[in-house]
PDB file of C-alpha atoms and ligand atoms in Angstrom:
ATOM      1  CA  UNK H  16     -52.515-118.358 -60.970  1.00  0.00           C
ATOM      2  CA  UNK H  17     -51.594-114.999 -62.449  1.00  0.00           C
ATOM      3  CA  UNK H  18     -47.965-114.110 -63.014  1.00  0.00           C
ATOM      4  CA  UNK H  19     -48.218-111.444 -60.330  1.00  0.00           C
ATOM      5  CA  UNK H  20     -49.502-113.833 -57.658  1.00  0.00           C
ATOM      6  CA  UNK H  21     -46.750-116.197 -58.637  1.00  0.00           C
ATOM      7  CA  UNK H  22     -44.212-113.769 -57.197  1.00  0.00           C
ATOM      8  CA  UNK H  23     -45.456-114.406 -53.651  1.00  0.00           C
ATOM      9  CA  UNK H  24     -45.539-118.096 -54.310  1.00  0.00           C
ATOM     10  CA  UNK H  25     -41.917-117.826 -55.477  1.00  0.00           C
ATOM     11  CA  UNK H  26     -41.070-115.881 -52.348  1.00  0.00           C
ATOM     12  CA  UNK H  27     -42.456-118.570 -50.040  1.00  0.00           C
ATOM     13  CA  UNK H  28     -40.570-121.238 -51.960  1.00  0.00           C
ATOM     14  CA  UNK H  29     -37.383-119.190 -51.655  1.00  0.00           C
ATOM     15  CA  UNK H  30     -37.847-118.814 -47.888  1.00  0.00           C
ATOM     16  CA  UNK H  31     -38.358-122.566 -47.605  1.00  0.00           C
ATOM     17  CA  UNK H  32     -35.217-123.258 -49.634  1.00  0.00           C
ATOM     18  CA  UNK H  33     -33.150-120.971 -47.415  1.00  0.00           C
ATOM     19  CA  UNK H  34     -34.441-122.203 -44.077  1.00  0.00           C
ATOM     20  CA  UNK H  35     -34.472-125.848 -45.134  1.00  0.00           C
ATOM     21  CA  UNK H  36     -30.710-126.231 -44.846  1.00  0.00           C
ATOM     22  CA  UNK H  37     -30.169-123.334 -42.436  1.00  0.00           C
ATOM     23  CA  UNK H  38     -33.039-122.622 -39.996  1.00  0.00           C
ATOM     24  CA  UNK H  39     -31.216-119.517 -38.677  1.00  0.00           C
ATOM     25  CA  UNK H  40     -30.736-117.999 -42.127  1.00  0.00           C
ATOM     26  CA  UNK H  41     -33.149-115.083 -41.644  1.00  0.00           C
ATOM     27  CA  UNK H  42     -32.328-114.558 -37.975  1.00  0.00           C
ATOM     28  CA  UNK H  43     -28.711-114.033 -38.981  1.00  0.00           C
ATOM     29  CA  UNK H  44     -29.654-111.914 -42.010  1.00  0.00           C
ATOM     30  CA  UNK H  45     -31.733-109.598 -39.824  1.00  0.00           C
ATOM     31  CA  UNK H  46     -28.835-108.896 -37.454  1.00  0.00           C
ATOM     32  CA  UNK H  47     -26.587-106.859 -39.728  1.00  0.00           C
ATOM     33  CA  UNK H  48     -24.821-106.729 -43.080  1.00  0.00           C
ATOM     34  CA  UNK H  49     -21.099-106.759 -43.754  1.00  0.00           C
ATOM     35  CA  UNK H  50     -20.659-107.348 -47.487  1.00  0.00           C
ATOM     36  CA  UNK H  51     -17.126-107.280 -48.912  1.00  0.00           C
ATOM     37  CA  UNK H  52     -18.353-106.168 -52.307  1.00  0.00           C
ATOM     38  CA  UNK H  53     -20.160-103.220 -53.774  1.00  0.00           C
ATOM     39  CA  UNK H  54     -21.605-103.621 -57.266  1.00  0.00           C
ATOM     40  CA  UNK H  55     -22.647-100.748 -59.542  1.00  0.00           C
ATOM     41  CA  UNK H  56     -24.430-102.094 -62.604  1.00  0.00           C
ATOM     42  CA  UNK H  57     -27.052-101.420 -65.236  1.00  0.00           C
ATOM     43  CA  UNK H  58     -30.770-101.648 -64.422  1.00  0.00           C
ATOM     44  CA  UNK H  59     -31.193-104.027 -67.372  1.00  0.00           C
ATOM     45  CA  UNK H  60     -33.283-107.032 -66.271  1.00  0.00           C
ATOM     46  CA  UNK H  61     -30.911-109.413 -68.039  1.00  0.00           C
ATOM     47  CA  UNK H  62     -28.012-108.638 -65.712  1.00  0.00           C
ATOM     48  CA  UNK H  63     -29.045-109.720 -62.197  1.00  0.00           C
ATOM     49  CA  UNK H  64     -26.261-108.653 -59.842  1.00  0.00           C
ATOM     50  CA  UNK H  65     -26.216-111.418 -57.199  1.00  0.00           C
ATOM     51  CA  UNK H  66     -26.979-114.157 -59.661  1.00  0.00           C
ATOM     52  CA  UNK H  67     -24.138-113.622 -62.150  1.00  0.00           C
ATOM     53  CA  UNK H  68     -21.499-113.631 -59.416  1.00  0.00           C
ATOM     54  CA  UNK H  69     -23.077-116.332 -57.275  1.00  0.00           C
ATOM     55  CA  UNK H  70     -23.414-114.243 -54.138  1.00  0.00           C
ATOM     56  CA  UNK H  71     -26.105-114.732 -51.535  1.00  0.00           C
ATOM     57  CA  UNK H  72     -28.149-112.224 -49.554  1.00  0.00           C
ATOM     58  CA  UNK H  73     -25.889-110.035 -47.456  1.00  0.00           C
ATOM     59  CA  UNK H  74     -22.827-110.540 -49.632  1.00  0.00           C
ATOM     60  CA  UNK H  75     -22.977-107.663 -52.115  1.00  0.00           C
ATOM     61  CA  UNK H  76     -24.157-104.052 -51.765  1.00  0.00           C
ATOM     62  CA  UNK H  77     -25.862-103.091 -55.007  1.00  0.00           C
ATOM     63  CA  UNK H  78     -26.598 -99.920 -56.922  1.00  0.00           C
ATOM     64  CA  UNK H  79     -28.101-100.031 -60.403  1.00  0.00           C
ATOM     65  CA  UNK H  80     -29.130 -97.380 -62.897  1.00  0.00           C
ATOM     66  CA  UNK H  81     -29.402 -96.991 -66.659  1.00  0.00           C
ATOM     67  CA  UNK H  82     -25.960 -97.701 -68.167  1.00  0.00           C
ATOM     68  CA  UNK H  83     -24.195 -97.968 -64.776  1.00  0.00           C
ATOM     69  CA  UNK H  84     -23.287 -94.299 -64.498  1.00  0.00           C
ATOM     70  CA  UNK H  85     -21.457 -92.640 -61.612  1.00  0.00           C
ATOM     71  CA  UNK H  86     -22.392 -88.972 -61.846  1.00  0.00           C
ATOM     72  CA  UNK H  87     -20.929 -86.811 -59.142  1.00  0.00           C
ATOM     73  CA  UNK H  88     -24.147 -84.770 -58.883  1.00  0.00           C
ATOM     74  CA  UNK H  89     -26.264 -87.909 -58.463  1.00  0.00           C
ATOM     75  CA  UNK H  90     -26.875 -87.989 -54.719  1.00  0.00           C
ATOM     76  CA  UNK H  91     -28.231 -91.503 -55.035  1.00  0.00           C
ATOM     77  CA  UNK H  92     -25.073 -93.171 -56.330  1.00  0.00           C
ATOM     78  CA  UNK H  93     -22.853 -90.884 -54.241  1.00  0.00           C
ATOM     79  CA  UNK H  94     -24.750 -91.832 -51.075  1.00  0.00           C
ATOM     80  CA  UNK H  95     -24.508 -95.530 -51.864  1.00  0.00           C
ATOM     81  CA  UNK H  96     -20.747 -95.305 -52.455  1.00  0.00           C
ATOM     82  CA  UNK H  97     -20.273 -93.224 -49.329  1.00  0.00           C
ATOM     83  CA  UNK H  98     -22.207 -95.672 -47.166  1.00  0.00           C
ATOM     84  CA  UNK H  99     -20.500 -98.689 -48.695  1.00  0.00           C
ATOM     85  CA  UNK H 100     -17.013 -97.305 -48.123  1.00  0.00           C
ATOM     86  CA  UNK H 101     -17.342 -95.509 -44.811  1.00  0.00           C
ATOM     87  CA  UNK H 102     -19.814 -97.684 -42.943  1.00  0.00           C
ATOM     88  CA  UNK H 103     -19.744-101.103 -44.554  1.00  0.00           C
ATOM     89  CA  UNK H 104     -16.046-100.785 -45.403  1.00  0.00           C
ATOM     90  CA  UNK H 105     -16.351-102.864 -48.560  1.00  0.00           C
ATOM     91  CA  UNK H 106     -13.080-104.256 -49.882  1.00  0.00           C
ATOM     92  CA  UNK H 107     -13.964-104.101 -53.584  1.00  0.00           C
ATOM     93  CA  UNK H 108     -16.157-101.845 -55.703  1.00  0.00           C
ATOM     94  CA  UNK H 109     -17.116-103.189 -59.110  1.00  0.00           C
ATOM     95  CA  UNK H 110     -18.561-101.150 -61.958  1.00  0.00           C
ATOM     96  CA  UNK H 111     -20.174-103.708 -64.249  1.00  0.00           C
ATOM     97  CA  UNK H 112     -21.434-102.758 -67.698  1.00  0.00           C
ATOM     98  CA  UNK H 113     -22.820-105.096 -70.323  1.00  0.00           C
ATOM     99  CA  UNK H 114     -22.658-105.461 -74.084  1.00  0.00           C
ATOM    100  CA  UNK H 115     -25.927-104.649 -75.867  1.00  0.00           C
ATOM    101  CA  UNK H 116     -26.656-101.944 -73.289  1.00  0.00           C
ATOM    102  CA  UNK H 117     -29.694 -99.956 -74.435  1.00  0.00           C
ATOM    103  CA  UNK H 118     -28.505 -96.841 -72.602  1.00  0.00           C
ATOM    104  CA  UNK H 119     -25.166 -96.842 -74.376  1.00  0.00           C
ATOM    105  CA  UNK H 120     -26.895 -97.558 -77.699  1.00  0.00           C
ATOM    106  CA  UNK H 121     -29.278 -94.630 -77.209  1.00  0.00           C
ATOM    107  CA  UNK H 122     -26.353 -92.315 -76.451  1.00  0.00           C
ATOM    108  CA  UNK H 123     -24.792 -93.215 -79.800  1.00  0.00           C
ATOM    109  CA  UNK H 124     -27.857 -91.939 -81.659  1.00  0.00           C
ATOM    110  CA  UNK H 125     -27.527 -88.164 -82.130  1.00  0.00           C
ATOM    111  CA  UNK H 126     -31.061 -86.985 -81.433  1.00  0.00           C
ATOM    112  CA  UNK H 127     -33.224 -85.395 -78.750  1.00  0.00           C
ATOM    113  CA  UNK H 128     -34.230 -88.036 -76.200  1.00  0.00           C
ATOM    114  CA  UNK H 129     -36.167 -85.691 -73.903  1.00  0.00           C
ATOM    115  CA  UNK H 130     -35.702 -86.345 -70.195  1.00  0.00           C
ATOM    116  CA  UNK H 131     -32.978 -88.849 -71.007  1.00  0.00           C
ATOM    117  CA  UNK H 132     -30.721 -86.157 -72.542  1.00  0.00           C
ATOM    118  CA  UNK H 133     -28.879 -85.173 -69.344  1.00  0.00           C
ATOM    119  CA  UNK H 134     -28.405 -88.818 -68.368  1.00  0.00           C
ATOM    120  CA  UNK H 135     -27.181 -89.905 -71.790  1.00  0.00           C
ATOM    121  CA  UNK H 136     -24.863 -86.935 -72.040  1.00  0.00           C
ATOM    122  CA  UNK H 137     -22.491 -88.582 -69.591  1.00  0.00           C
ATOM    123  CA  UNK H 138     -22.084 -91.439 -72.083  1.00  0.00           C
ATOM    124  CA  UNK H 139     -21.818 -89.010 -74.987  1.00  0.00           C
ATOM    125  CA  UNK H 140     -19.022 -87.303 -73.034  1.00  0.00           C
ATOM    126  CA  UNK H 141     -17.252 -90.663 -72.770  1.00  0.00           C
ATOM    127  CA  UNK H 142     -17.540 -90.976 -76.552  1.00  0.00           C
ATOM    128  CA  UNK H 143     -16.098 -87.484 -76.992  1.00  0.00           C
ATOM    129  CA  UNK H 144     -13.168 -88.203 -74.648  1.00  0.00           C
ATOM    130  CA  UNK H 145     -12.324 -91.344 -76.606  1.00  0.00           C
ATOM    131  CA  UNK H 146     -13.372 -90.037 -80.009  1.00  0.00           C
ATOM    132  CA  UNK H 147     -10.202 -90.902 -81.928  1.00  0.00           C
ATOM    133  CA  UNK H 148     -10.139 -94.509 -80.744  1.00  0.00           C
ATOM    134  CA  UNK H 149     -13.861 -95.040 -81.389  1.00  0.00           C
ATOM    135  CA  UNK H 150     -14.089 -93.531 -84.875  1.00  0.00           C
ATOM    136  CA  UNK H 151     -11.120 -95.670 -85.938  1.00  0.00           C
ATOM    137  CA  UNK H 152     -13.274 -98.777 -85.349  1.00  0.00           C
ATOM    138  CA  UNK H 153     -15.049 -99.421 -88.655  1.00  0.00           C
ATOM    139  CA  UNK H 154     -17.470-102.120 -87.496  1.00  0.00           C
ATOM    140  CA  UNK H 155     -20.435-100.485 -85.790  1.00  0.00           C
ATOM    141  CA  UNK H 156     -21.060-103.362 -83.360  1.00  0.00           C
ATOM    142  CA  UNK H 157     -17.403-103.380 -82.336  1.00  0.00           C
ATOM    143  CA  UNK H 158     -17.475 -99.616 -81.806  1.00  0.00           C
ATOM    144  CA  UNK H 159     -20.599-100.029 -79.656  1.00  0.00           C
ATOM    145  CA  UNK H 160     -18.901-102.784 -77.623  1.00  0.00           C
ATOM    146  CA  UNK H 161     -15.836-100.628 -77.122  1.00  0.00           C
ATOM    147  CA  UNK H 162     -17.948 -97.697 -75.921  1.00  0.00           C
ATOM    148  CA  UNK H 163     -19.532-100.036 -73.339  1.00  0.00           C
ATOM    149  CA  UNK H 164     -16.015-100.887 -72.088  1.00  0.00           C
ATOM    150  CA  UNK H 165     -14.785 -97.288 -72.114  1.00  0.00           C
ATOM    151  CA  UNK H 166     -17.920 -96.200 -70.245  1.00  0.00           C
ATOM    152  CA  UNK H 167     -17.189 -98.774 -67.530  1.00  0.00           C
ATOM    153  CA  UNK H 168     -13.638 -97.500 -67.261  1.00  0.00           C
ATOM    154  CA  UNK H 169     -14.741 -93.869 -67.001  1.00  0.00           C
ATOM    155  CA  UNK H 170     -17.406 -94.670 -64.386  1.00  0.00           C
ATOM    156  CA  UNK H 171     -14.865 -96.669 -62.374  1.00  0.00           C
ATOM    157  CA  UNK H 172     -12.595 -93.630 -62.576  1.00  0.00           C
ATOM    158  CA  UNK H 173     -15.469 -91.523 -61.264  1.00  0.00           C
ATOM    159  CA  UNK H 174     -15.717 -93.862 -58.263  1.00  0.00           C
ATOM    160  CA  UNK H 175     -11.990 -93.360 -57.642  1.00  0.00           C
ATOM    161  CA  UNK H 176     -12.477 -89.579 -57.737  1.00  0.00           C
ATOM    162  CA  UNK H 177     -14.576 -89.675 -54.549  1.00  0.00           C
ATOM    163  CA  UNK H 178     -13.085 -88.536 -51.271  1.00  0.00           C
ATOM    164  CA  UNK H 179     -14.519 -91.585 -49.528  1.00  0.00           C
ATOM    165  CA  UNK H 180     -12.607 -94.027 -51.748  1.00  0.00           C
ATOM    166  CA  UNK H 181      -9.356 -92.036 -51.777  1.00  0.00           C
ATOM    167  CA  UNK H 182      -9.260 -91.581 -48.003  1.00  0.00           C
ATOM    168  CA  UNK H 183     -10.232 -95.139 -47.194  1.00  0.00           C
ATOM    169  CA  UNK H 184      -7.602 -96.500 -49.569  1.00  0.00           C
ATOM    170  CA  UNK H 185      -4.843 -94.426 -47.978  1.00  0.00           C
ATOM    171  CA  UNK H 186      -5.927 -95.406 -44.468  1.00  0.00           C
ATOM    172  CA  UNK H 187      -6.811 -99.078 -44.911  1.00  0.00           C
ATOM    173  CA  UNK H 188      -5.589-100.177 -48.355  1.00  0.00           C
ATOM    174  CA  UNK H 189      -9.138-100.705 -49.631  1.00  0.00           C
ATOM    175  CA  UNK H 190     -11.472-100.550 -51.486  1.00  0.00           C
ATOM    176  CA  UNK H 191     -10.005-101.568 -54.810  1.00  0.00           C
ATOM    177  CA  UNK H 192     -12.103-100.444 -57.785  1.00  0.00           C
ATOM    178  CA  UNK H 193     -12.688-102.812 -60.700  1.00  0.00           C
ATOM    179  CA  UNK H 194     -14.316-102.605 -64.139  1.00  0.00           C
ATOM    180  CA  UNK H 195     -16.175-105.546 -65.653  1.00  0.00           C
ATOM    181  CA  UNK H 196     -18.369-106.180 -68.685  1.00  0.00           C
ATOM    182  CA  UNK H 197     -21.057-108.858 -68.792  1.00  0.00           C
ATOM    183  CA  UNK H 198     -21.577-110.627 -72.110  1.00  0.00           C
ATOM    184  CA  UNK H 199     -25.252-111.473 -72.657  1.00  0.00           C
ATOM    185  CA  UNK H 200     -24.386-113.980 -75.377  1.00  0.00           C
ATOM    186  CA  UNK H 201     -22.271-116.186 -73.118  1.00  0.00           C
ATOM    187  CA  UNK H 202     -23.181-115.169 -69.572  1.00  0.00           C
ATOM    188  CA  UNK H 203     -19.507-114.620 -68.907  1.00  0.00           C
ATOM    189  CA  UNK H 204     -17.927-111.670 -67.153  1.00  0.00           C
ATOM    190  CA  UNK H 205     -14.912-109.953 -68.640  1.00  0.00           C
ATOM    191  CA  UNK H 206     -12.535-108.227 -66.240  1.00  0.00           C
ATOM    192  CA  UNK H 207     -11.218-105.106 -67.954  1.00  0.00           C
ATOM    193  CA  UNK H 208      -8.252-105.236 -65.547  1.00  0.00           C
ATOM    194  CA  UNK H 209      -8.271-101.518 -65.003  1.00  0.00           C
ATOM    195  CA  UNK H 210      -5.150-100.359 -63.190  1.00  0.00           C
ATOM    196  CA  UNK H 211      -6.658 -98.975 -59.974  1.00  0.00           C
ATOM    197  CA  UNK H 212      -3.396 -97.688 -58.506  1.00  0.00           C
ATOM    198  CA  UNK H 213      -2.330 -95.994 -61.742  1.00  0.00           C
ATOM    199  CA  UNK H 214      -5.706 -94.296 -62.201  1.00  0.00           C
ATOM    200  CA  UNK H 215      -5.627 -93.148 -58.587  1.00  0.00           C
ATOM    201  CA  UNK H 216      -2.115 -91.741 -58.992  1.00  0.00           C
ATOM    202  CA  UNK H 217      -2.910 -90.088 -62.331  1.00  0.00           C
ATOM    203  CA  UNK H 218      -6.124 -88.381 -61.243  1.00  0.00           C
ATOM    204  CA  UNK H 219      -4.683 -87.118 -57.974  1.00  0.00           C
ATOM    205  CA  UNK H 220      -2.935 -84.371 -59.904  1.00  0.00           C
ATOM    206  CA  UNK H 221      -6.199 -82.424 -59.639  1.00  0.00           C
ATOM    207  CA  UNK H 222      -8.714 -84.780 -57.986  1.00  0.00           C
ATOM    208  CA  UNK H 223      -6.742 -85.372 -54.805  1.00  0.00           C
ATOM    209  CA  UNK H 224      -9.317 -85.053 -52.014  1.00  0.00           C
ATOM    210  CA  UNK H 225      -7.277 -86.651 -49.266  1.00  0.00           C
ATOM    211  CA  UNK H 226      -6.162 -83.485 -47.497  1.00  0.00           C
ATOM    212  CA  UNK H 227      -8.526 -81.784 -45.054  1.00  0.00           C
ATOM    213  CA  UNK H 228      -8.383 -77.968 -45.332  1.00  0.00           C
ATOM    214  CA  UNK H 229      -7.412 -76.163 -42.143  1.00  0.00           C
ATOM    215  CA  UNK H 230     -10.813 -74.474 -41.927  1.00  0.00           C
ATOM    216  CA  UNK H 231     -12.634 -77.838 -41.902  1.00  0.00           C
ATOM    217  CA  UNK H 232     -12.739 -80.047 -38.839  1.00  0.00           C
ATOM    218  CA  UNK H 233     -13.534 -83.192 -40.720  1.00  0.00           C
ATOM    219  CA  UNK H 234     -13.709 -84.397 -44.280  1.00  0.00           C
ATOM    220  CA  UNK H 235     -16.822 -83.903 -46.364  1.00  0.00           C
ATOM    221  CA  UNK H 236     -17.145 -87.475 -47.488  1.00  0.00           C
ATOM    222  CA  UNK H 237     -17.900 -86.564 -51.075  1.00  0.00           C
TER     223      UNK H 237
HETATM  224 CO1  LIG V 319     -27.692-101.524 -69.887  1.00  0.00          CO
END
C-alpha cells in the first residue's frame, strides 16, 4: 500500500479507536465545540498542537503559520482570535514557538528571501527591538534560541493588543494569554511565564481599545 493510501487506512483505524470505547464520540463531536484553549503555533510538522499537550478533538482551537506570527494585518490570524474570544469564549490563548524554528533562522540571515520578506520582517523587527540583549549573546545557537523566545513574547503581546482580548478580559476575566516554547530535543514545553496583566497594563498606554467612541454603536472587534 502506498503511503498516501495509508492515510485513509489510518483514518479508519482512528475512527475505530475512538468509537470503540465511546460509541457516541462522533455524534457528540458533531454537535458543537467549546474548547477552553486557543493555540497559535508554528506550521512545522514536528510540533503537532493537540499531541504535545494531550488534548483530544474539540479541546483546542488551533491556528498555525510559519514562526507563529500574529500580524495585525493578517486577517486569517485576526479572524481566528476574534472567533475564539468572542464566540468560543476560550479561557486561555497560547502562543507556542519552538527552538530550531526555520522561520526564525531564516529571519536571522540578512538576505533577500523573495515572497518571504514581508513575513520574515516581523521577526527581524523583533530582533531590532531586542537588539542590545541579542547581540550581547556570543553563542550563535543561544542567540537563536533567545530570538525564538522573544518572538513568542512579542506575538503574545500582539494577541493582547486586540480589542477582542482586552474587552473580554475586562468583562469576564479571560482569556489569559501565555507564551510557550517547545523543545524538539526533549519534547518538553517551556512556559515563558509572561506576565499577562503587566503587559496588558503597560500596552494600554496607547493600545487601549476598550472604550467605544461615541460615534460607534458597537465595538469593531479588531
Ligand atoms: Co517553526
